[in-house]
Short mmCIF file of C-alpha atoms in Angstrom, two decimals:
data_model
loop_
_atom_site.label_atom_id
_atom_site.label_comp_id
_atom_site.label_asym_id
_atom_site.label_seq_id
_atom_site.Cartn_x
_atom_site.Cartn_y
_atom_site.Cartn_z
CA GLY H 5 -25.12 26.74 0.03
CA GLU H 6 -21.27 26.31 0.30
CA VAL H 7 -21.86 25.39 4.03
CA GLU H 8 -24.60 22.73 3.05
CA LYS H 9 -22.31 21.26 0.51
CA LEU H 10 -19.70 20.73 3.41
CA SER H 11 -21.78 19.73 6.25
CA GLY H 12 -24.98 18.46 4.79
CA GLU H 13 -28.28 18.94 6.70
CA THR H 14 -26.62 19.89 10.01
CA LEU H 15 -25.54 23.14 8.57
CA ALA H 16 -22.44 23.18 11.00
CA PHE H 17 -19.78 25.94 10.21
CA PRO H 18 -16.38 24.09 9.79
CA LEU H 19 -13.41 25.48 11.69
CA ILE H 20 -11.51 26.77 8.35
CA LYS H 21 -8.42 28.63 8.90
CA THR H 22 -6.83 28.66 5.40
CA SER H 23 -7.95 28.05 1.66
CA ALA H 24 -6.13 24.91 2.05
CA ASP H 25 -8.45 23.70 4.82
CA LEU H 26 -11.17 24.37 2.63
CA SER H 27 -10.02 22.84 -0.44
CA THR H 28 -9.10 19.81 1.48
CA LEU H 29 -12.71 19.53 3.05
CA GLU H 30 -14.10 20.01 -0.48
CA ALA H 31 -12.00 17.26 -1.85
CA ILE H 32 -12.91 14.65 1.16
CA ASN H 33 -16.79 15.55 0.60
CA THR H 34 -16.48 15.18 -3.36
CA GLY H 35 -17.81 11.57 -4.32
CA SER H 36 -18.62 10.65 -0.88
CA VAL H 37 -21.73 9.44 0.86
CA PRO H 38 -22.80 9.96 4.47
CA LEU H 39 -21.83 7.05 6.82
CA ALA H 40 -25.62 6.77 7.58
CA ARG H 41 -26.22 5.26 3.98
CA LEU H 42 -23.71 2.44 4.79
CA ALA H 43 -23.90 1.57 8.60
CA LYS H 44 -26.16 1.80 11.43
CA SER H 45 -25.01 4.09 14.15
CA TYR H 46 -26.36 4.08 17.84
CA GLN H 47 -25.74 4.70 21.46
CA GLY H 48 -24.51 1.51 22.99
CA ASP H 49 -26.82 -1.45 24.11
CA VAL H 50 -27.43 -0.49 27.75
CA ASN H 51 -27.84 2.69 29.77
CA LEU H 52 -25.37 2.11 32.85
CA THR H 53 -27.78 4.18 35.04
CA THR H 54 -30.82 2.16 34.22
CA TYR H 55 -28.75 -1.28 34.59
CA LYS H 56 -26.54 -0.22 37.51
CA ASP H 57 -28.06 -3.07 39.63
CA GLN H 58 -27.11 -5.66 37.19
CA LEU H 59 -23.49 -4.59 36.78
CA SER H 60 -21.15 -7.33 38.47
CA ASP H 61 -17.60 -8.08 39.64
CA GLU H 62 -18.35 -11.82 39.09
CA PRO H 63 -18.50 -13.42 35.58
CA THR H 64 -22.08 -13.54 33.97
CA MET H 65 -22.97 -14.62 30.53
CA HIS H 66 -22.02 -11.09 29.20
CA LEU H 67 -18.79 -9.12 29.14
CA LEU H 68 -19.58 -5.40 29.38
CA LEU H 69 -17.59 -2.90 27.36
CA ARG H 70 -17.23 0.85 28.50
CA GLY H 71 -15.85 3.67 26.74
CA GLU H 72 -12.54 3.41 28.88
CA HIS H 73 -12.00 0.01 27.21
CA VAL H 74 -11.87 1.41 23.61
CA GLN H 75 -8.81 2.42 21.94
CA PRO H 76 -7.77 2.65 18.31
CA TYR H 77 -8.51 -0.51 16.58
CA PHE H 78 -8.86 -2.54 19.76
CA VAL H 79 -11.23 -2.80 22.76
CA ASP H 80 -9.88 -4.19 25.88
CA LEU H 81 -11.62 -7.34 26.81
CA ASN H 82 -9.13 -8.18 29.78
CA THR H 83 -10.98 -9.46 32.75
CA ASP H 84 -8.04 -8.87 35.12
CA ASN H 85 -9.52 -5.76 36.39
CA VAL H 86 -12.86 -7.01 37.31
CA ASP H 87 -14.39 -3.74 38.26
CA ARG H 88 -18.14 -4.35 37.05
CA ARG H 89 -16.56 -5.97 33.84
CA TRP H 90 -19.90 -8.00 33.54
CA ILE H 91 -23.44 -7.49 33.32
CA ALA H 92 -26.54 -9.49 34.07
CA ILE H 93 -29.33 -8.87 31.54
CA ASP H 94 -32.52 -10.46 30.26
CA GLY H 95 -34.28 -10.83 27.14
CA SER H 96 -35.32 -7.08 27.11
CA VAL H 97 -31.88 -6.08 25.73
CA SER H 98 -31.02 -7.03 22.12
CA ILE H 99 -27.49 -7.77 21.51
CA PRO H 100 -26.51 -7.94 17.93
CA ALA H 101 -24.91 -11.19 16.80
CA VAL H 102 -22.28 -9.57 14.68
CA SER H 103 -19.09 -7.90 14.90
CA ARG H 104 -19.24 -4.04 15.43
CA ILE H 105 -17.25 -1.01 15.98
CA ALA H 106 -17.29 0.79 19.06
CA CYS H 107 -16.33 4.45 19.55
CA GLN H 108 -15.47 6.31 22.69
CA GLN H 109 -18.32 8.83 23.15
CA VAL H 110 -16.24 11.20 25.16
CA ALA H 111 -12.97 12.56 23.66
CA ASN H 112 -11.35 15.86 24.74
CA MET H 113 -11.05 18.49 22.06
CA GLY H 114 -7.34 18.60 22.53
CA LEU H 115 -6.58 15.24 21.55
CA LYS H 116 -4.91 14.68 17.99
CA GLN H 117 -7.18 11.69 17.58
CA ARG H 118 -10.84 12.42 18.46
CA ILE H 119 -12.40 9.27 17.05
CA SER H 120 -11.16 6.14 18.63
CA ALA H 121 -12.81 3.10 17.10
CA GLY H 122 -12.23 -0.55 18.21
CA PHE H 123 -13.36 -3.81 16.84
CA VAL H 124 -16.11 -5.58 18.90
CA PRO H 125 -16.52 -9.28 18.61
CA ASP H 126 -20.13 -10.55 18.89
CA GLY H 127 -21.62 -11.28 22.18
CA VAL H 128 -20.10 -8.44 23.94
CA VAL H 129 -22.56 -5.91 25.58
CA VAL H 130 -21.60 -2.20 24.80
CA ALA H 131 -22.48 0.49 27.32
CA ASN H 132 -23.97 3.94 26.51
CA SER H 133 -20.57 5.49 26.99
CA CYS H 134 -19.85 4.11 23.64
CA ASN H 135 -21.33 4.59 20.22
CA CYS H 136 -21.73 1.58 18.05
CA VAL H 137 -21.41 1.33 14.32
CA GLU H 138 -22.66 -1.61 12.34
CA VAL H 139 -21.76 -2.11 8.63
CA ALA H 140 -25.17 -2.50 6.77
CA ASN H 141 -23.85 -2.33 3.03
CA PRO H 142 -21.59 -4.84 1.28
CA SER H 143 -19.91 -1.93 -0.65
CA ILE H 144 -17.65 -1.70 2.60
CA SER H 145 -16.32 -4.08 5.10
CA ILE H 146 -16.26 -3.61 8.97
CA TYR H 147 -12.11 -3.65 8.64
CA PHE H 148 -12.15 -0.87 5.90
CA LEU H 149 -14.55 1.23 8.12
CA LEU H 150 -12.28 0.80 11.15
CA GLY H 151 -9.31 1.87 9.25
CA LEU H 152 -11.04 4.95 8.09
CA LEU H 153 -12.58 5.92 11.43
CA ASN H 154 -9.22 5.63 13.06
CA SER H 155 -7.44 7.42 10.11
CA LYS H 156 -5.70 10.82 10.15
CA LEU H 157 -7.87 12.05 7.27
CA MET H 158 -11.17 11.29 8.89
CA ASN H 159 -9.88 12.52 12.52
CA TRP H 160 -8.67 15.84 10.73
CA TYR H 161 -12.16 16.09 9.25
CA PHE H 162 -14.15 15.33 12.37
CA LYS H 163 -12.08 17.95 14.35
CA LYS H 164 -13.14 20.61 11.71
CA PHE H 165 -16.76 20.30 12.64
CA SER H 166 -16.67 19.30 16.37
CA THR H 167 -17.21 21.94 18.89
CA ASN H 168 -17.39 19.91 22.14
CA ASN H 169 -15.70 16.99 23.91
CA HIS H 170 -18.52 14.42 22.81
CA VAL H 171 -18.50 12.20 19.72
CA ASN H 172 -22.10 12.14 18.84
CA VAL H 173 -24.14 9.65 16.76
CA TYR H 174 -25.18 12.24 14.39
CA GLU H 175 -21.75 13.27 13.88
CA LEU H 176 -20.62 9.90 12.81
CA GLU H 177 -23.78 9.54 10.43
CA THR H 178 -22.60 12.57 8.61
CA LEU H 179 -19.19 11.46 8.09
CA PRO H 180 -18.25 11.41 4.25
CA ILE H 181 -17.47 7.94 3.21
CA ARG H 182 -15.83 7.29 -0.17
CA ILE H 183 -16.64 3.91 -1.43
CA PRO H 184 -13.44 2.16 -2.74
CA GLY H 185 -13.25 -0.53 -5.66
CA PRO H 186 -13.09 -4.01 -4.84
CA GLU H 187 -9.25 -4.01 -5.13
CA GLN H 188 -8.58 -1.03 -2.91
CA LEU H 189 -11.20 -2.16 -0.40
CA SER H 190 -9.28 -5.52 -0.20
CA ARG H 191 -5.88 -3.71 0.23
CA ILE H 192 -7.09 -1.55 2.96
CA SER H 193 -9.18 -4.29 4.79
CA GLY H 194 -5.96 -6.51 4.68
CA LEU H 195 -3.87 -3.78 6.15
CA VAL H 196 -6.36 -3.26 8.94
CA ARG H 197 -6.47 -6.95 9.69
CA ARG H 198 -2.80 -6.98 9.93
CA ILE H 199 -3.45 -4.78 13.13
CA THR H 200 -6.37 -6.26 14.59
CA ASP H 201 -5.47 -9.92 14.02
CA GLY H 202 -1.70 -9.51 14.87
CA HIS H 203 -2.30 -7.98 18.11
CA SER H 204 -5.48 -8.94 19.93
CA GLU H 205 -4.13 -8.12 23.18
CA SER H 206 -4.12 -4.66 24.95
CA ARG H 207 -1.86 -2.18 23.39
CA GLN H 208 0.07 -1.87 26.71
CA LYS H 209 1.20 -5.39 26.02
CA ILE H 210 2.74 -4.81 22.74
CA GLY H 211 6.57 -4.45 22.47
CA ALA H 212 8.64 -1.70 20.89
CA GLU H 213 9.19 -3.94 17.59
CA SER H 214 5.66 -4.67 17.32
CA PHE H 215 4.79 -0.83 17.86
CA ALA H 216 7.24 -0.02 14.89
CA ALA H 217 5.68 -2.50 12.67
CA ARG H 218 2.32 -1.27 13.58
CA ALA H 219 3.18 2.26 12.79
CA GLN H 220 4.32 1.27 9.47
CA VAL H 221 0.99 -0.26 8.54
CA LEU H 222 -0.94 2.70 9.95
CA ASP H 223 0.97 4.81 7.54
CA GLU H 224 -0.03 2.64 4.55
CA ILE H 225 -3.48 2.78 5.48
CA ASP H 226 -3.32 6.66 5.64
CA ARG H 227 -1.63 6.57 2.13
CA GLU H 228 -4.28 4.34 0.70
CA LEU H 229 -7.00 6.50 2.16
CA TYR H 230 -5.37 9.72 0.80
CA ALA H 231 -5.44 8.10 -2.58
CA LEU H 232 -8.99 6.99 -2.45
CA TYR H 233 -10.29 10.42 -1.59
CA GLY H 234 -8.08 12.01 -4.34
CA LEU H 235 -6.03 14.16 -2.20
CA ASP H 236 -3.08 15.98 -3.61
CA GLU H 237 0.34 16.60 -1.92
CA THR H 238 -0.69 20.01 -0.58
CA GLN H 239 -3.97 18.69 0.92
CA ILE H 240 -2.07 15.71 2.52
CA ALA H 241 0.48 17.90 4.05
CA ARG H 242 -2.46 19.96 5.61
CA ILE H 243 -3.65 16.96 7.25
CA GLU H 244 -0.16 15.51 8.31
CA ALA H 245 0.45 18.86 9.91
CA ASP H 246 -1.98 18.42 12.42
CA PHE H 247 -0.49 15.26 13.58
#
C-alpha cells in the first residue's frame, strides 16, 4: 500500500536511503496527478532505422531532431553541422502542428540531471531517440511543464525510481504534477520564458554574464516549485544536497 502511494500502478520501489527521502517523496506526491492526465507522451515521430534512407545532409522540408540535439530548455536547431540534419518524409508520418517538449531518451544514471527537456517549435521532426511531451490540459502551460521537468525537484524524484540509463515514456507519464493556481502558473511560465526567449541559440554560445543571469532564473524556478509542492526546509535541503 505504501509503495503504491509513492509509485502508482508501476509498483516501483524507490531508492530511499533516509526518512528524509521518504517524507520528501510523500510530500511531492501529495495533491499531485500523473503527467499522463495532463499531457500526451510518446517516443518521437520517426524510427531512424526504418527511415534511414530518408536521412539527408541536404536541406529538405523537415529538420530532424535527435537525442544528441536536446539540452535543458533548448534544442539545437543549428544546421552548421549537416550530418543527417534533415529528413525526407511523406504523408505517412504525422508531425503535430504544435510546440512540444523533447526529452533525451538515454541519460546516464550518474548524471545529476537525468531529465533534459527542450522546447521544440512546430514543424520539426523528432527522432525516436527522444521522447515527446504535448500539453493537453489548459491547467498547465508548456513553459510551466518545461521548467518542472528540468527542475532539481523533478530530477531528484525521477532518480529515486529510475534503475537504468533510459528515460522511458511510462516513467514520464507517472511523474507527479502539482497543478498551480493562475498566479503561480503565470510566474513560473514567465521565468521559463526568460530562459527560452532570451537565449534561443545553443548554450555553447551563451557568454559568462548570461550564464550567471540564467543560473539566477533557474534558482527562482526551483524556489517557486518547492513552494508549489509545499516542501519544508529539511526536504528542500535533501534535494539540494544531490546537486
